[in-house]
Amino acid sequence: MDTSNANNTLHSVIESNYQYGFVTDIEMDVLPRGLSVETVIAISEKKNEPEWLLKWRLTAYRHFLRLLETQGMPEWQNFDLPAIDFQAISYYAAPKGKPVLNSLDDVEPELIATFEKLGISLTEQKMLSGVAVDAVFDSVSVATTFRKELNKLGIIFCSFSEAVKEHGDMVKKYLGSVVPATDNIFAALNAAVSSDGSFAYIPKGVHCPMELSTYFRINAGNSGQFERTLVIADEGSYVSYLEGCTAPQRDENQLHAAVVELIALKDAEIKYSTVQNWYPGDKDGKGGIYNFVTKRGICKGDGAKISWTQVETGSAITWKYPSVILKGDGSSAEFYSIAITKNKQVADTGTKMIHLGKNTKSRIISKGISAGEGQNSYRGLVHAGTNAINARNFTQCDSLLIGGTCGAHTFPYIEAKNKSVQIEHEATTTRIGEDQIFYLNQRGINTEKAVALIVNGYAKEVLNNLPMEFAVEAQKLLAISLEGSVG
Amino acid sequence: MLQIRGLHAAVNDKEILKGLDLVVKPGEVHAIMGPNGSGKSTTASVLAGNPGYIVTKGDIRFYDKDIVALKPEERAGEGIFMAFQYPVEIPGVSNINFLRTAIGETRAYKGLPPIETREFVRMFREKQHLLQFSKELAERSLNEGFSGGEKKRNEILQLAMLEPRLAILDETDSGLDIDALRIVSNGVNKLRSSANAFVLITHYQRLLEHIEPDFVHVLYKGRIVRSGTKELASELEIKGYDWLNDLPAALTDQN
């Protein structure tokens, strides 16, 4: 077959437009650009934070500076980290208005309209009945829905700032307990300047009846988003949590450095899903979000379970490794991931499963999809400590290539410190062939739909792990993200 | 329904078809035979619109519509179906989901509403029975891990479900054991009607013992050098294809 010709057919399928690239015009309270002790203090003051939190932030900031001076930016990742000018970023941008939101009536109509446009309704009557949303706009949480209903069960679901005020002891106890401020340079930066995020606490034995979700929206230019999410599932409880993210289309890059910490106590289960659709930059690689995120959970008690599911379609660069520390005996963890890179997008993503307890189990299913000039790396660590007797891991790491100019890479690390450990690793690399596309074309299915069909088939195992309401959305997103990608 | 005139086509800049002429009317079954490399599979690919094959001269009309510029999916929408010689495997896409999508798309092309689930299921049961296609195979990923015979039966099952006006079977008999050949042929015979037509591309006469053609054509060096009725196929079976080498150059080479 004439490959250049067939490639052209495939080529035309990848150019798609980012649907969420609009900007909301709203009056903002913005801190001047630049990062200094004063910035950190200013953020803390705006939030009326207690002394301990400011101290924690300042320690983190000093650690950030020290890392920057002594080690510089990390170099181990499988891409060249572009220079980030930390002084060119504004670290706080919040819509003006009432600082405390007691009811949804107080939310600016522009904000409600913005989220409506993103498909997230903040008016409870219109919402998906099974989903409670915390909406974060730039640096602050602007609304949290279904709080009263959740409160009746003792479930706390609110913005991080509110949690600091009203549940300070709990925040103090767990903040930084899974991802310490010293973990890595982006975690240190986040600890210093994080301005908001979501907080959830599920009390003992409670099965949270609805999906909790946070929707992150970056709107302001020249700013970054540094949110912090803390989810605590008390003994025997269950919660399913979902986050989604989008940002306007801009020529400059914007930094997103978030931290998520999950704590699952004895027999508790946390299911955390992400559909990440930050602006990916244009087809020449101009603009886009730098997504440097640290996510980690701990199965603190025996029999606890944490499951990460992620669908990563956006961002110019994705650098994230949602991990689990399996401390409790008999605890288990899962990581399901789909990462798509097209045009000049880069994703370096994977997980770390740290088995410390006895009879712990983990499962990793990673599906990378590369198109255009996209580069996709899976990076994973399976560690079993000396006490992790009978720890088991199964890893499956698949790469799908569309066209001949993209790349897929895998970096699996295994450390077993005792002999009873069983670790399995399977990996495959496949390419969407022109013959597959032609076959489907011949049955009346156009190339775009053919690619979507193949990709959804390939990603099914991961998509099946998303909450029902979002699986369909994610499926569509996969198709949209790959529009024009075959080449 | 189909009129091919003076068709020249190339793959990787190499001309394979060199002036092919063929007329197919509704209700007819045509067999195209010929030695390896004569352009049989190229003919099928060009009719289906495989982008790797370039038409350099001549035209293809389907119900008086020039289809050379149509994309493969548009040709499928017009009612042209090709049973592949080597059906591809598509992991993760269930056979049944694929069929439903294909039917939906070809219907949409014709401006028809999506098929109702009940109707789809009824139709599928009927055709599944016709081709002795197990439920288990239907629910598996498209062609994944299918045996050669199962893949070919699946091609005919798709044909039965999509109900094309023109079906091109590209060496469907190759690699089939006698039972599978009977199932496939029986399926095709039941699908024959006065409204549709079949073009069977085959190397051997054995398929034609099961599916009786109205016309047999011999393809050689990219052109049809002889046409006749089913007796021609029997003659070829006895004589083989060597006699073609002795044909006058004027008949086979018109460059």
XYZ file of C-alpha atoms in Angstrom:
742
model
C 0.000 0.000 0.000
C 1.153 3.524 -0.725
C 1.912 4.562 2.839
C 2.361 8.297 2.296
C -1.077 8.516 0.796
C -2.650 6.458 3.527
C -0.870 8.596 6.097
C -2.444 11.687 4.642
C -5.868 10.205 5.098
C -4.976 9.429 8.669
C -3.435 12.862 9.137
C -6.603 14.706 8.478
C -8.224 13.057 11.450
C -6.133 14.651 14.225
C -6.612 18.409 14.047
C -9.236 19.221 16.597
C -10.189 22.336 18.412
C -10.117 22.684 22.146
C -13.670 23.312 23.224
C -13.052 24.975 26.559
C -10.645 27.715 25.489
C -12.867 30.694 26.327
C -12.062 33.359 28.943
C -14.552 34.652 31.516
C -14.495 38.412 31.934
C -14.845 39.026 35.645
C -13.325 41.461 38.092
C -10.453 39.816 39.883
C -8.397 40.324 42.956
C -4.900 39.498 41.755
C -1.589 39.495 43.593
C 1.263 41.100 41.654
C 3.502 38.662 39.861
C 6.452 37.311 41.758
C 7.345 34.808 44.445
C 8.806 35.840 47.789
C 8.238 35.468 51.515
C 5.838 38.404 51.153
C 3.792 36.501 48.556
C 3.415 33.565 50.913
C 2.445 35.843 53.801
C -0.002 37.773 51.598
C -1.811 34.575 50.537
C -2.015 33.380 54.117
C -3.361 36.771 55.219
C -6.006 36.848 52.514
C -7.238 33.549 53.881
C -7.037 34.608 57.548
C -5.057 31.506 58.216
C -3.928 30.328 61.638
C -0.339 30.771 62.670
C 0.576 27.076 62.267
C -0.395 27.061 58.643
C 1.615 30.168 57.830
C 4.623 28.597 59.551
C 4.125 25.431 57.535
C 3.951 27.465 54.331
C 7.110 29.396 55.148
C 9.042 26.211 55.942
C 7.869 24.820 52.606
C 8.918 27.992 50.821
C 12.395 27.834 52.346
C 12.630 24.217 51.260
C 11.566 25.186 47.744
C 14.326 27.793 47.571
C 16.869 25.358 48.922
C 15.913 22.721 46.350
C 16.047 25.271 43.565
C 19.520 26.425 44.647
C 21.098 23.088 45.468
C 19.457 20.707 43.008
C 17.739 22.876 40.472
C 14.758 21.539 38.577
C 14.332 17.766 38.274
C 16.079 16.162 35.345
C 15.061 12.520 35.543
C 11.880 12.862 33.503
C 11.815 11.778 29.891
C 11.558 15.251 28.367
C 13.384 18.542 28.551
C 11.787 20.580 31.266
C 11.291 24.077 29.882
C 12.620 26.900 32.039
C 9.895 28.119 34.371
C 10.195 31.717 35.519
C 8.649 31.535 38.968
C 8.804 35.330 39.273
C 6.627 35.827 36.193
C 3.633 34.102 37.745
C 0.921 35.628 39.857
C 0.217 33.256 42.721
C -3.217 34.446 43.662
C -6.144 35.385 41.459
C -9.673 35.323 42.829
C -12.949 36.704 41.541
C -13.980 39.733 43.614
C -17.094 39.367 45.682
C -18.089 37.996 49.014
C -15.194 36.119 50.489
C -17.380 33.589 52.262
C -20.143 31.844 50.413
C -23.005 30.738 52.515
C -25.358 29.897 49.743
C -25.257 29.438 46.024
C -27.298 32.632 45.677
C -24.157 34.534 46.588
C -22.166 33.190 43.667
C -21.503 35.691 40.892
C -23.737 34.962 37.889
C -20.690 35.092 35.564
C -19.171 32.235 37.498
C -22.321 30.169 37.390
C -22.487 30.845 33.648
C -18.851 29.847 33.207
C -19.353 26.503 34.876
C -22.629 25.979 33.012
C -20.678 26.444 29.793
C -18.242 23.790 30.966
C -21.134 21.436 31.568
C -21.034 21.799 35.356
C -24.256 23.096 36.801
C -23.968 24.680 40.225
C -27.694 25.115 40.628
C -28.688 22.030 42.511
C -31.965 21.482 40.704
C -30.171 21.151 37.403
C -27.299 19.042 38.564
C -26.670 15.408 38.049
C -28.467 14.138 41.087
C -25.705 11.820 42.188
C -22.852 14.308 42.106
C -21.810 17.007 44.553
C -19.433 19.608 43.112
C -16.816 21.905 44.574
C -16.023 24.485 41.887
C -12.564 26.026 42.011
C -12.015 29.109 39.867
C -8.365 30.157 39.656
C -7.203 30.419 43.261
C -10.445 29.947 45.163
C -13.384 27.652 45.608
C -16.488 29.502 44.446
C -19.214 27.028 45.300
C -19.792 23.648 46.857
C -23.074 21.946 46.217
C -25.201 19.427 48.157
C -23.458 20.274 51.395
C -26.524 20.110 53.582
C -27.538 16.675 52.341
C -24.046 15.390 52.916
C -23.870 17.021 56.348
C -26.799 14.961 57.542
C -24.598 11.890 57.178
C -21.727 13.619 58.881
C -19.844 13.950 55.617
C -17.800 17.094 55.362
C -17.343 18.366 51.829
C -16.103 21.923 51.485
C -13.355 24.114 50.169
C -9.947 23.694 51.655
C -10.015 27.249 53.088
C -13.216 26.541 54.962
C -11.836 23.278 56.260
C -8.883 25.164 57.707
C -11.286 27.434 59.607
C -13.873 24.921 60.697
C -12.044 21.624 60.907
C -8.574 22.957 61.676
C -7.576 20.029 63.878
C -8.247 17.503 61.207
C -6.442 19.529 58.551
C -3.499 20.023 60.870
C -3.354 16.315 61.619
C -3.369 15.140 58.008
C -2.023 17.996 55.864
C 1.346 16.975 54.488
C 1.137 13.565 56.139
C 1.112 11.740 52.800
C 2.817 14.289 50.567
C 5.204 16.218 52.804
C 6.141 19.720 51.722
C 9.645 18.393 51.203
C 8.555 15.680 48.780
C 9.605 17.393 45.575
C 10.074 20.917 44.283
C 6.527 21.263 42.971
C 5.043 19.866 46.180
C 7.135 22.404 48.119
C 5.913 25.221 45.892
C 2.329 24.065 46.290
C 2.628 23.942 50.081
C 3.983 27.491 50.088
C 1.433 29.137 47.821
C -1.612 26.855 47.575
C -4.655 29.026 47.890
C -7.581 26.617 47.912
C -8.816 23.206 46.934
C -11.275 20.659 48.248
C -11.625 18.867 51.523
C -13.680 15.792 52.236
C -14.153 13.699 55.346
C -16.303 10.577 55.416
C -17.127 9.425 58.933
C -16.840 5.885 60.239
C -18.951 3.340 58.438
C -20.582 5.828 56.078
C -20.998 4.956 52.432
C -21.033 8.316 50.686
C -24.239 8.244 48.608
C -23.072 10.537 45.844
C -19.977 11.200 43.805
C -17.956 14.036 45.280
C -16.244 16.091 42.665
C -14.062 19.097 42.213
C -13.996 21.041 38.999
C -10.870 23.100 38.479
C -10.947 26.039 36.116
C -7.975 28.262 35.364
C -9.197 31.575 33.959
C -6.776 34.405 34.737
C -3.746 34.930 32.522
C -0.181 34.928 33.849
C -1.297 33.035 36.880
C -0.911 29.525 38.088
C -3.197 27.199 39.952
C -1.881 25.550 43.082
C -4.671 23.694 44.765
C -4.607 21.200 47.526
C -7.058 18.386 48.005
C -7.372 16.323 51.132
C -9.704 13.344 51.379
C -10.024 11.358 54.585
C -12.072 8.190 54.697
C -12.594 7.042 58.267
C -12.867 3.369 59.227
C -15.161 1.302 57.060
C -16.330 4.222 54.936
C -16.523 4.571 51.181
C -16.229 7.526 48.845
C -15.906 8.033 45.134
C -14.280 11.291 44.156
C -13.921 12.846 40.738
C -12.019 15.844 39.460
C -12.152 17.594 36.125
C -10.152 20.489 34.786
C -10.091 22.950 31.882
C -8.383 26.233 31.028
C -8.558 28.993 28.396
C -6.598 28.828 25.209
C -3.535 31.076 25.520
C -0.197 31.416 23.792
C 1.800 31.445 27.001
C 2.235 28.415 29.186
C 0.591 28.315 32.575
C 1.690 26.320 35.575
C -0.600 24.002 37.469
C 1.046 22.371 40.475
C -1.476 20.594 42.645
C -1.187 18.201 45.545
C -3.761 15.566 46.420
C -3.553 13.509 49.588
C -5.829 10.570 50.320
C -6.054 8.868 53.686
C -7.947 5.599 53.945
C -8.264 4.251 57.461
C -9.064 0.658 58.398
C -11.366 -1.028 55.848
C -12.130 2.277 54.144
C -12.226 2.669 50.390
C -11.435 5.719 48.291
C -11.946 5.755 44.567
C -10.421 8.829 42.979
C -10.977 9.604 39.305
C -9.561 12.379 37.199
C -10.567 13.592 33.792
C -7.840 16.061 32.940
C -8.486 18.295 29.989
C -6.302 21.347 30.552
C -5.557 23.358 27.427
C -2.957 21.274 25.570
C -1.380 24.011 23.443
C -1.832 24.388 19.711
C -0.634 21.975 17.066
C 2.814 23.589 16.968
C 3.189 23.222 20.708
C 2.561 26.859 21.529
C 0.859 27.509 24.859
C -0.748 24.935 27.084
C -0.706 24.049 30.738
C 2.319 22.622 32.497
C 0.668 20.092 34.737
C 2.995 19.080 37.581
C 0.937 17.242 40.100
C 1.749 15.152 43.140
C -0.983 12.729 44.131
C -0.561 10.116 46.759
C -2.754 8.074 49.008
C -2.098 5.968 52.033
C -3.932 2.815 53.019
C -3.273 3.592 56.629
C -5.366 0.902 58.209
C -5.710 -2.812 57.573
C -7.971 -3.783 54.688
C -8.077 -0.267 53.263
C -8.376 0.283 49.532
C -7.421 3.148 47.244
C -8.099 3.239 43.551
C -6.847 5.908 41.152
C -8.359 6.238 37.710
C -7.123 8.915 35.383
C -7.935 10.028 31.876
C -5.267 12.493 30.857
C -6.011 14.190 27.572
C -4.942 17.808 28.036
C -1.880 19.835 29.146
C 1.255 20.612 27.158
C 3.211 18.645 29.752
C 1.796 16.149 32.214
C 4.041 15.065 35.049
C 2.111 13.028 37.553
C 2.335 9.746 39.399
C -0.700 9.032 41.564
C 0.712 6.595 44.086
C -0.341 4.522 47.044
C 1.437 3.561 50.217
C 0.018 0.202 51.269
C 0.748 0.354 54.964
C -2.142 -1.583 56.454
C -2.055 -5.371 56.259
C -4.290 -6.755 53.555
C -4.742 -3.343 51.979
C -5.062 -2.986 48.228
C -4.531 -0.376 45.557
C -5.310 0.143 41.897
C -4.103 2.523 39.244
C -5.970 2.758 35.963
C -4.676 5.265 33.477
C -5.272 6.481 29.965
C -2.889 9.161 28.779
C -3.220 10.711 25.354
C -0.565 12.851 23.751
C -0.916 14.404 20.337
C 0.664 17.275 18.421
C 3.623 18.190 20.660
C 2.146 17.129 23.977
C 4.304 15.300 26.480
C 3.110 12.989 29.223
C 5.379 11.378 31.775
C 2.990 9.570 34.051
C 2.598 6.397 36.041
C 2.428 5.337 39.636
C 4.296 4.112 42.658
C 2.928 1.244 44.666
C 4.754 1.077 47.973
C 3.905 -2.212 49.688
C 4.710 -2.081 53.381
C 2.011 -4.260 54.973
C 1.527 -7.997 54.744
C -0.736 -9.511 52.088
C -1.050 -6.246 50.229
C -2.160 -6.226 46.612
C -1.813 -3.709 43.832
C -2.869 -3.593 40.230
C -1.619 -1.190 37.555
C -3.290 -0.841 34.172
C -1.718 1.863 32.063
C -2.806 2.669 28.524
C -0.785 5.245 26.646
C -1.980 6.642 23.338
C 0.406 8.698 21.250
C -0.390 10.543 18.058
C 1.171 13.324 16.001
C 4.505 14.161 17.606
C 3.249 13.329 21.082
C 5.550 11.589 23.532
C 4.094 9.300 26.151
C 6.075 7.743 28.969
C 4.924 5.300 31.589
C 7.040 5.464 34.720
C 6.235 3.097 37.534
C 7.696 1.755 40.715
C 6.540 -1.338 42.515
C 8.252 -1.554 45.878
C 7.778 -4.317 48.418
C 9.459 -3.762 51.790
C 10.946 -6.403 54.068
C 7.696 -6.757 56.026
C 5.467 -6.875 52.966
C 5.066 -10.638 53.180
C 3.059 -12.074 50.278
C 2.719 -8.709 48.588
C 1.415 -9.022 45.063
C 1.398 -6.735 42.083
C 0.129 -7.054 38.569
C 1.163 -4.440 36.027
C -0.063 -4.119 32.498
C 1.383 -1.357 30.485
C 0.142 -0.895 26.922
C 1.057 1.663 24.307
C -0.920 2.517 21.223
C 0.778 4.470 18.478
C -1.083 6.401 15.830
C 1.171 7.326 12.940
C 4.930 7.215 12.690
C 6.135 10.417 14.368
C 5.027 9.842 17.971
C 6.748 7.953 20.744
C 5.932 5.604 23.606
C 8.353 4.798 26.404
C 8.128 2.693 29.529
C 10.245 2.909 32.658
C 9.124 0.218 35.073
C 11.084 -0.160 38.327
C 10.692 -3.094 40.665
C 12.162 -3.390 44.177
C 11.400 -6.506 46.160
C 12.950 -6.734 49.606
C 11.553 -10.114 50.585
C 11.221 -13.428 48.823
C 7.499 -14.012 49.211
C 6.604 -11.174 46.842
C 4.923 -11.874 43.499
C 5.217 -9.236 40.826
C 3.921 -9.610 37.290
C 4.578 -7.185 34.480
C 3.058 -7.298 31.006
C 3.622 -4.763 28.275
C 2.480 -4.375 24.690
C 2.961 -1.822 21.956
C 0.556 -1.667 19.054
C -0.068 0.700 16.225
C -3.390 1.632 14.669
C -2.823 0.271 11.218
C -4.025 1.794 7.994
C -5.432 -1.643 7.260
C -7.632 -1.458 10.370
C -8.849 2.004 9.393
C -9.574 0.904 5.831
C -11.435 -2.149 7.073
C -13.735 0.004 9.187
C -14.051 2.595 6.390
C -15.178 -0.168 4.058
C -17.971 -0.946 6.487
C -19.184 2.650 6.276
C -17.418 4.022 9.348
C -15.417 7.194 8.667
C -11.822 7.504 9.812
C -12.600 9.714 12.793
C -15.188 7.301 14.135
C -12.957 4.363 13.281
C -10.159 5.789 15.423
C -12.603 6.511 18.233
C -13.902 2.948 18.038
C -10.416 1.452 18.133
C -9.221 3.764 20.910
C -12.277 3.185 23.050
C -11.859 -0.533 22.585
C -8.253 -0.230 23.629
C -9.061 1.930 26.641
C -12.162 0.032 27.728
C -10.598 -1.569 30.759
C -9.793 1.861 32.196
C -12.999 3.594 31.103
C -14.986 0.860 32.838
C -13.518 2.036 36.124
C -14.846 5.565 35.840
C -18.090 6.421 37.605
C -20.966 5.764 35.209
C -21.917 9.410 34.699
C -18.446 10.248 33.516
C -17.510 7.185 31.526
C -19.598 8.376 28.595
C -18.135 11.872 28.828
C -14.638 10.459 28.939
C -15.360 8.284 25.941
C -16.454 11.342 23.975
C -13.447 13.256 25.200
C -11.143 10.532 23.917
C -12.765 10.777 20.520
C -12.579 14.580 20.475
C -8.999 14.623 21.698
C -7.944 12.348 18.913
C -9.847 14.113 16.195
C -7.382 14.701 13.417
C -4.781 12.576 15.198
C -4.341 9.747 12.876
C -1.183 10.319 10.970
C -25.279 -1.148 -11.698
C -21.521 -1.245 -12.132
C -19.680 -0.061 -15.194
C -15.915 -0.084 -15.293
C -14.329 1.402 -18.384
C -10.660 1.420 -19.348
C -9.572 1.325 -15.727
C -5.903 1.834 -14.954
C -4.744 1.737 -11.356
C -1.398 1.815 -9.610
C -0.039 0.916 -6.212
C 3.276 2.408 -5.067
C 3.633 3.933 -8.552
C 3.449 0.533 -10.174
C 0.615 0.123 -12.621
C -1.350 -3.043 -11.936
C -4.627 -2.560 -13.782
C -4.134 -1.666 -17.418
C -7.468 -1.064 -19.025
C -10.038 -3.149 -17.189
C -13.598 -3.243 -18.513
C -16.483 -4.844 -16.668
C -20.255 -4.428 -16.594
C -22.315 -5.915 -13.767
C -26.107 -5.845 -13.672
C -28.424 -6.470 -10.715
C -29.062 -10.147 -10.057
C -25.788 -11.261 -11.648
C -22.884 -13.181 -10.220
C -19.517 -12.572 -11.860
C -16.372 -14.535 -11.164
C -12.983 -12.973 -11.817
C -10.251 -15.575 -12.094
C -6.631 -15.424 -13.013
C -3.110 -16.332 -11.981
C -1.288 -14.717 -9.076
C -0.268 -11.139 -9.764
C -2.811 -10.585 -12.503
C -4.558 -7.799 -10.550
C -7.488 -9.678 -8.963
C -7.119 -8.299 -5.454
C -6.184 -4.892 -6.827
C -9.542 -4.831 -8.617
C -11.323 -5.471 -5.313
C -9.271 -2.839 -3.475
C -9.813 -0.213 -6.165
C -13.566 -0.814 -6.174
C -13.684 -0.483 -2.402
C -11.620 2.702 -2.511
C -8.504 1.600 -0.635
C -6.457 4.847 -0.399
C -3.254 2.971 -1.238
C -4.495 2.362 -4.767
C -4.573 5.222 -7.233
C -6.817 5.286 -10.275
C -4.717 6.788 -13.040
C -7.135 6.456 -15.948
C -10.622 5.271 -16.797
C -13.778 5.403 -14.721
C -15.964 3.421 -12.359
C -19.670 4.134 -12.358
C -22.062 2.740 -9.815
C -25.683 3.363 -10.694
C -24.457 6.042 -13.085
C -22.545 7.825 -10.353
C -18.799 8.295 -10.762
C -17.389 6.802 -7.564
C -13.642 7.234 -8.154
C -13.509 10.342 -5.948
C -15.699 8.833 -3.207
C -14.152 7.833 0.111
C -14.342 4.166 1.094
C -17.052 4.868 3.706
C -19.105 6.720 1.091
C -18.849 3.795 -1.280
C -19.981 1.557 1.573
C -22.910 3.915 2.040
C -23.721 3.592 -1.656
C -23.982 -0.136 -1.118
C -20.585 -1.543 -2.071
C -19.251 -4.225 0.232
C -15.959 -6.020 0.109
C -15.292 -9.282 1.919
C -11.595 -9.113 2.720
C -9.094 -11.768 1.868
C -7.320 -11.070 5.154
C -9.833 -9.575 7.617
C -8.004 -7.510 10.262
C -8.271 -8.002 14.002
C -9.435 -5.108 16.137
C -8.929 -5.805 19.844
C -11.373 -4.390 22.372
C -14.110 -3.675 19.826
C -16.848 -6.261 20.154
C -18.101 -7.799 16.962
C -21.665 -6.870 17.769
C -20.868 -3.274 18.684
C -18.914 -2.925 15.463
C -21.819 -4.297 13.409
C -24.247 -1.952 15.086
C -21.954 1.011 14.334
C -21.474 -0.045 10.723
C -25.209 -0.448 10.162
C -25.872 2.894 11.867
C -23.335 4.677 9.693
C -24.440 3.208 6.381
C -28.066 3.949 7.272
C -27.163 7.514 8.200
C -25.474 7.888 4.795
C -28.743 6.918 3.151
C -30.632 9.318 5.393
C -32.281 6.507 7.367
C -32.813 6.622 11.145
C -30.725 4.330 13.373
C -31.875 0.731 13.456
C -34.009 -0.170 16.458
C -32.442 -2.527 18.936
C -35.208 -5.089 18.610
C -34.928 -5.106 14.828
C -31.152 -5.351 15.023
C -31.331 -8.311 17.390
C -33.942 -10.076 15.249
C -31.865 -9.572 12.128
C -28.692 -10.643 13.845
C -30.247 -13.882 15.124
C -31.463 -14.749 11.670
C -28.122 -14.105 9.941
C -26.171 -15.675 12.744
C -28.142 -18.851 12.182
C -27.564 -18.667 8.437
C -23.803 -18.621 8.926
C -23.718 -20.903 11.968
C -22.019 -18.158 13.903
C -21.966 -18.792 17.640
C -23.092 -16.244 20.231
C -19.688 -16.507 21.801
C -17.969 -15.429 18.565
C -20.416 -12.561 18.144
C -19.513 -11.126 21.498
C -15.775 -11.492 21.128
C -13.531 -8.703 19.902
C -13.689 -8.187 16.163
C -11.834 -11.090 14.532
C -9.446 -11.312 17.469
C -8.182 -14.846 17.834
C -10.647 -16.097 15.199
C -9.555 -18.999 13.047
C -9.208 -18.393 9.304
C -12.599 -19.979 8.665
C -14.284 -17.990 11.451
C -12.950 -14.759 10.002
C -14.328 -15.569 6.567
C -17.701 -16.537 8.006
C -17.669 -13.243 9.889
C -17.115 -11.411 6.592
C -20.211 -13.025 5.132
C -22.158 -12.366 8.324
C -21.336 -8.670 7.920
C -22.379 -8.887 4.284
C -25.676 -10.393 5.361
C -26.240 -7.683 7.965
C -25.269 -4.728 5.774
C -27.304 -5.908 2.769
C -25.165 -4.236 0.094
C -26.208 -3.820 -3.525
C -22.825 -5.013 -4.758
C -20.659 -7.487 -2.852
C -17.073 -8.173 -3.843
C -15.642 -11.348 -2.333
C -11.859 -11.211 -2.442
C -10.577 -14.802 -2.364
C -13.085 -15.673 0.313
C -12.489 -19.351 -0.454
C -8.772 -19.267 0.299
C -7.894 -21.077 3.478
C -11.382 -22.502 3.965
C -11.929 -26.147 4.762
C -14.761 -27.900 2.992
C -17.320 -27.373 5.787
C -16.607 -23.683 6.077
C -16.694 -23.350 2.294
C -20.142 -24.910 2.286
C -21.425 -22.612 5.035
C -20.047 -19.521 3.304
C -21.373 -20.539 -0.122
C -24.730 -21.473 1.278
C -24.890 -18.039 2.948
C -24.062 -16.244 -0.289
C -26.609 -18.306 -2.258
C -29.358 -17.401 0.199
C -28.432 -13.738 -0.040
C -28.569 -13.665 -3.825
C -31.500 -11.728 -5.193
C -32.590 -9.924 -8.320
C -31.646 -6.648 -6.639
C -28.053 -7.360 -5.717
C -24.945 -8.549 -7.494
C -21.799 -10.419 -6.547
C -18.261 -10.293 -7.860
C -16.303 -13.350 -6.758
C -12.573 -13.062 -6.976
C -10.954 -16.451 -6.867
C -7.972 -18.414 -7.951
C -9.730 -21.759 -8.027
C -12.811 -23.207 -9.567
C -13.896 -24.951 -6.387
C -15.851 -21.965 -5.002
C -17.785 -21.849 -8.267
C -18.981 -25.409 -7.728
C -20.910 -24.044 -4.757
C -21.851 -20.602 -6.023
C -22.856 -20.759 -9.648
C -21.679 -17.695 -11.578
C -23.484 -16.147 -14.537
C -20.221 -14.927 -16.016
C -16.587 -15.879 -15.655
C -13.756 -13.507 -16.594
C -10.083 -14.210 -16.890
C -7.863 -11.415 -15.650
C -4.289 -11.346 -16.900
C -1.713 -8.555 -16.646
C -4.352 -6.095 -15.501
C -6.937 -6.693 -18.215
C -9.800 -9.077 -18.823
C -8.567 -11.292 -21.651
C -11.468 -13.713 -21.856
C -15.059 -13.777 -20.691
C -17.543 -16.606 -20.785
C -20.047 -18.536 -18.739
C -19.388 -21.087 -15.992
C -17.960 -23.555 -18.519
C -14.944 -21.292 -18.827
C -14.159 -21.975 -15.182
C -14.140 -25.729 -15.775
C -11.925 -25.235 -18.767
C -9.481 -23.229 -16.656
C -9.502 -25.964 -14.045
C -8.273 -28.433 -16.658
C -5.959 -26.167 -18.655
C -4.563 -24.052 -15.807
C -3.336 -20.557 -16.579
C -0.154 -21.350 -18.532
C -1.871 -20.902 -21.887
C -2.173 -17.190 -21.091
C 1.567 -16.835 -21.702
C 0.972 -17.771 -25.311
C -1.607 -15.068 -25.923
C -0.562 -12.509 -28.518
C 1.078 -9.504 -26.881
C -1.468 -7.213 -28.489
C -4.191 -8.764 -26.323
C -2.415 -8.425 -23.039
C -0.251 -5.355 -23.326
C -1.773 -2.104 -24.357
C 0.567 0.345 -22.720
